[in-house]
Amino acid sequence: MNKTNKNNSRLPKAKGTDMATVYMPKECARKVRHIVLNECNQRIIDEFMMILDMKEKFIEQDVPMPNKLVMSGPPGTGKTLTAFYIAERLQLPLVLVRLDTIIHSHLGETASNIRKIFDFARLSPCVLFLDEFDAIARTRDNNDEVKEMSRVVNTLLQCMDEFEGESILVAATNLADELDHAVWRRFDTKMDYAMPSDQDRQHYIQLLIGSFATSGTLEHTASTILSGCSFADIEQIVLKAKRKAIIEDSALTLHQLQTAYEEYNPKVHAYV
């Protein structure tokens, strides 16, 4: 499916700015070369894809198709990459919604913008990705602007109830407890994310280091050094170390990794 020009020209705008950025499947594939999912989340996605491939059978049995997936967990644990991964596997464009354009000082305008982006996804098959989802789906309880916020959440609920066709809705949040319960219940597929396990961390480091390694033991040692880091932190530290290796015209060394770690200074305890 190659709809780059069509999708970009038809994207709804707010104050003259596109409400989303479109990534085509080839772009998504480049972004997910090093994705590592834990066993449970990989199984959930594989089953999600399998069901979509068996659409006729599910229609025959009058069983609704899943089309709304929510991911929750700490920053840097792979939620955004998963959205790209889903789009790549489905060979659909990823429509990454820009919340800075959706959210308006007048909440009535915010509700209107939400409807516009859902209308776009209804007409243009895609993976509609709402990152930082809690910004528009925050609970209506104990809110200083209950009435105004209710309008936004009610519009979101209506859009989710009417969401059908070939598109898939994917949402991500670092603040699952702050999502409105009614919104949370609209999702048919849910995935929890956490800091990488020892096994996943070592696997990810191995993918990132690639041919830069001097020996097979470097990944194991690096995994110990980077314990408590998110996938995002690990990527930045390993890339920083690889740049040092290129500058020094050498294979990647433990000293370069340790120096990169110290310079990057990740906040490893915040979400452990």
Coordinates of C-alpha atoms in Angstrom, one line a residue:
M1 CA 0.0 0.0 0.0
N2 CA 1.7 3.2 -1.1
K3 CA -0.4 6.2 -0.1
T4 CA 2.3 8.6 0.9
N5 CA 1.2 11.6 -1.2
K6 CA -2.6 10.9 -0.8
N7 CA -2.4 10.6 3.0
N8 CA -0.2 13.6 3.4
S9 CA -2.5 15.8 1.3
R10 CA -5.6 14.7 3.1
L11 CA -4.3 14.9 6.7
P12 CA -6.5 17.2 8.8
K13 CA -4.9 20.4 9.9
A14 CA -5.1 22.5 13.0
K15 CA -4.0 26.1 12.7
G16 CA -2.5 25.3 9.3
T17 CA -0.4 22.4 10.7
D18 CA -0.9 18.7 9.9
M19 CA -2.3 16.9 12.9
A20 CA -0.1 13.8 12.2
T21 CA 3.0 12.5 10.6
V22 CA 2.7 9.5 8.2
Y23 CA 5.3 6.8 8.0
M24 CA 5.1 4.2 5.2
P25 CA 5.8 0.5 5.8
K26 CA 9.3 0.7 4.5
E27 CA 10.1 3.5 6.9
C28 CA 8.5 1.5 9.8
A29 CA 10.7 -1.5 8.8
R30 CA 13.9 0.5 9.2
K31 CA 12.8 1.7 12.6
V32 CA 12.1 -1.7 14.0
R33 CA 15.2 -3.6 12.9
H34 CA 16.3 -4.0 16.5
I35 CA 13.0 -4.3 18.3
V36 CA 13.0 -6.8 21.2
L37 CA 9.6 -7.7 22.7
N38 CA 9.2 -9.9 25.8
E39 CA 7.6 -13.3 25.3
C40 CA 4.1 -12.3 26.4
N41 CA 3.9 -9.2 24.2
Q42 CA 5.3 -11.0 21.2
R43 CA 2.6 -13.7 21.7
I44 CA -0.2 -11.0 21.9
I45 CA 0.9 -9.3 18.7
D46 CA 1.3 -12.6 16.8
E47 CA -2.2 -13.7 17.8
F48 CA -3.5 -10.2 16.9
M49 CA -2.0 -10.6 13.4
M50 CA -3.3 -14.2 13.1
I51 CA -6.8 -13.1 13.9
L52 CA -6.7 -10.3 11.2
D53 CA -5.5 -12.9 8.7
M54 CA -8.5 -15.1 9.5
K55 CA -11.1 -12.3 9.1
E56 CA -13.6 -14.4 7.1
K57 CA -13.7 -17.1 9.8
F58 CA -14.4 -14.7 12.6
I59 CA -17.1 -13.0 10.6
E60 CA -18.7 -16.4 9.9
Q61 CA -18.7 -17.0 13.7
D62 CA -20.0 -13.5 14.4
V63 CA -16.9 -12.8 16.6
P64 CA -15.8 -9.2 16.5
M65 CA -12.3 -8.5 15.0
P66 CA -9.8 -6.7 17.4
N67 CA -8.9 -3.3 16.2
K68 CA -7.9 -1.3 19.3
L69 CA -4.7 -1.9 21.2
V70 CA -3.4 0.0 24.2
M71 CA 0.2 -0.2 25.6
S72 CA 1.1 1.0 29.1
G73 CA 4.4 1.2 30.9
P74 CA 7.5 3.3 31.7
P75 CA 9.1 5.5 29.0
G76 CA 11.7 4.0 26.7
T77 CA 10.4 0.4 27.0
G78 CA 9.4 -0.1 23.4
K79 CA 5.8 1.1 23.1
T80 CA 6.4 3.5 20.2
L81 CA 8.5 0.9 18.4
T82 CA 5.7 -1.6 18.8
A83 CA 3.4 0.7 16.9
F84 CA 5.9 0.9 14.1
Y85 CA 6.3 -2.9 14.2
I86 CA 2.5 -3.4 13.9
A87 CA 2.3 -1.1 10.9
E88 CA 5.2 -2.8 9.2
R89 CA 3.7 -6.3 9.7
L90 CA 0.3 -5.1 8.5
Q91 CA 1.9 -3.2 5.6
L92 CA -0.1 -0.1 6.5
P93 CA 1.0 3.5 7.0
L94 CA 1.6 4.5 10.5
V95 CA -0.2 7.8 11.3
L96 CA 1.5 9.3 14.3
V97 CA -0.8 11.9 15.8
R98 CA 0.8 15.1 17.0
L99 CA -0.9 15.9 20.3
D100 CA 0.5 19.4 20.3
T101 CA -1.7 20.1 17.3
I102 CA -4.7 18.1 18.6
I103 CA -4.9 19.8 22.0
H104 CA -6.3 23.3 22.0
S105 CA -6.7 25.9 24.7
H106 CA -10.5 25.7 23.9
L107 CA -11.4 22.1 24.8
G108 CA -14.3 22.2 22.4
E109 CA -11.7 22.6 19.6
T110 CA -9.8 19.7 21.0
A111 CA -12.9 17.5 20.7
S112 CA -13.4 18.6 17.2
N113 CA -9.8 17.8 16.3
I114 CA -10.1 14.3 17.8
R115 CA -13.1 13.6 15.6
K116 CA -11.2 14.9 12.5
I117 CA -8.3 12.5 13.0
F118 CA -10.6 9.5 13.6
D119 CA -12.6 10.5 10.4
F120 CA -9.3 10.5 8.5
A121 CA -8.4 7.0 9.8
R122 CA -11.9 5.7 8.8
L123 CA -11.3 6.9 5.2
S124 CA -7.6 6.0 4.9
P125 CA -6.6 2.5 6.1
C126 CA -3.7 2.9 8.5
V127 CA -2.4 2.3 12.0
L128 CA -3.6 5.3 13.9
F129 CA -1.1 5.9 16.8
L130 CA -1.9 8.1 19.7
D131 CA 1.1 8.4 21.9
E132 CA 0.9 10.0 25.4
F133 CA -2.7 8.9 25.2
D134 CA -3.5 10.1 28.8
A135 CA -3.3 13.7 27.5
I136 CA -6.7 13.3 25.9
A137 CA -8.1 10.3 27.8
R138 CA -7.5 11.4 31.4
T139 CA -10.0 10.3 33.9
R140 CA -13.0 12.6 34.4
D141 CA -12.9 12.1 38.2
N142 CA -11.4 14.7 40.5
N143 CA -10.5 17.0 37.6
D144 CA -10.5 20.8 38.0
E145 CA -12.1 21.1 34.6
V146 CA -14.5 18.2 34.8
K147 CA -17.2 19.6 32.5
E148 CA -14.8 20.7 29.8
M149 CA -12.7 17.5 30.0
S150 CA -15.8 15.4 29.9
R151 CA -16.6 16.8 26.4
V152 CA -13.1 15.7 25.1
V153 CA -13.4 12.2 26.7
N154 CA -17.0 11.8 25.6
T155 CA -16.0 12.6 22.0
L156 CA -13.1 10.2 22.2
L157 CA -15.4 7.4 23.5
Q158 CA -17.8 8.0 20.7
C159 CA -15.0 7.9 18.1
M160 CA -13.7 4.7 19.6
D161 CA -17.2 3.1 19.5
E162 CA -17.6 4.1 15.9
F163 CA -14.1 3.0 14.9
E164 CA -14.3 0.3 12.3
G165 CA -13.0 -0.6 8.8
E166 CA -9.5 -1.5 7.9
S167 CA -7.6 0.8 10.3
I168 CA -6.1 -0.2 13.6
L169 CA -6.1 2.1 16.7
V170 CA -2.9 1.9 18.8
A171 CA -2.5 4.0 21.9
A172 CA 0.4 4.3 24.4
T173 CA 0.6 5.8 27.9
N174 CA 3.1 6.0 30.7
L175 CA 0.3 6.8 33.1
A176 CA -2.2 3.9 32.9
D177 CA -3.8 4.8 36.2
E178 CA -4.8 8.2 34.9
L179 CA -6.8 6.9 31.9
D180 CA -10.6 7.2 32.2
H181 CA -12.0 3.8 33.0
A182 CA -14.6 4.0 30.2
V183 CA -11.8 4.7 27.7
W184 CA -9.7 1.8 29.1
R185 CA -12.6 -0.6 28.6
R186 CA -12.9 0.2 24.9
F187 CA -9.7 -1.5 24.1
D188 CA -9.9 -5.2 23.0
T189 CA -6.1 -5.8 23.3
K190 CA -3.9 -4.6 26.1
M191 CA -0.1 -4.9 26.5
D192 CA 2.0 -4.1 29.6
Y193 CA 5.6 -2.9 29.3
A194 CA 8.4 -3.0 31.9
M195 CA 12.1 -2.4 32.0
P196 CA 13.9 -5.1 30.0
S197 CA 14.8 -8.4 31.6
D198 CA 18.4 -9.6 31.7
Q199 CA 17.8 -11.9 28.7
D200 CA 16.0 -9.2 26.7
R201 CA 18.6 -6.6 27.6
Q202 CA 21.5 -8.8 26.4
H203 CA 19.6 -9.7 23.2
Y204 CA 19.0 -6.0 22.5
I205 CA 22.6 -5.1 23.1
Q206 CA 23.8 -7.9 20.8
L207 CA 21.6 -6.5 18.0
L208 CA 22.9 -3.0 18.6
I209 CA 26.6 -3.9 18.8
G210 CA 26.5 -6.1 15.7
S211 CA 29.9 -6.3 14.0
F212 CA 31.4 -3.7 16.4
A213 CA 32.1 -6.4 19.1
T214 CA 35.6 -7.5 19.8
S215 CA 34.5 -10.8 21.5
G216 CA 31.4 -12.7 22.4
T217 CA 31.7 -11.8 26.0
L218 CA 31.3 -8.0 25.5
E219 CA 27.5 -8.3 25.2
H220 CA 27.3 -10.1 28.6
T221 CA 29.5 -7.5 30.3
A222 CA 27.6 -4.6 28.7
S223 CA 24.3 -6.1 29.9
T224 CA 25.6 -6.1 33.5
I225 CA 26.8 -2.4 33.1
L226 CA 23.4 -1.4 31.6
S227 CA 21.3 -3.2 34.2
G228 CA 18.3 -1.0 35.1
C229 CA 18.3 1.0 31.8
S230 CA 15.4 1.2 29.5
F231 CA 15.7 0.1 25.9
A232 CA 15.9 3.8 24.8
D233 CA 18.7 4.5 27.3
I234 CA 20.6 1.3 26.1
E235 CA 20.3 2.4 22.5
Q236 CA 21.7 5.9 23.2
I237 CA 24.6 4.5 25.3
V238 CA 25.6 1.8 22.8
L239 CA 25.4 4.3 19.9
K240 CA 27.6 6.8 21.9
A241 CA 30.1 4.0 22.4
K242 CA 30.1 3.0 18.7
R243 CA 30.8 6.6 17.8
K244 CA 33.8 6.5 20.1
A245 CA 35.0 3.3 18.4
I246 CA 34.7 5.0 15.0
I247 CA 36.6 8.0 16.1
E248 CA 39.4 5.8 17.6
D249 CA 39.3 3.5 14.5
S250 CA 38.9 0.5 16.7
A251 CA 36.5 -2.3 17.5
L252 CA 34.1 -1.6 20.3
T253 CA 35.7 -1.9 23.8
L254 CA 34.4 -2.3 27.3
H255 CA 36.1 1.0 28.2
Q256 CA 34.2 2.9 25.5
L257 CA 30.9 1.4 26.8
Q258 CA 31.7 2.4 30.3
T259 CA 32.7 5.9 29.3
A260 CA 29.5 6.3 27.2
Y261 CA 27.5 5.1 30.2
E262 CA 29.1 7.6 32.5
E263 CA 28.7 10.5 30.0
Y264 CA 25.0 9.6 29.3
N265 CA 24.3 9.1 33.0
P266 CA 20.9 7.3 32.7
K267 CA 18.4 7.6 35.5
V268 CA 18.3 3.9 36.1
H269 CA 16.3 3.8 39.3
A270 CA 13.3 5.9 38.3
Y271 CA 11.2 3.1 36.9
V272 CA 12.9 -0.1 38.2

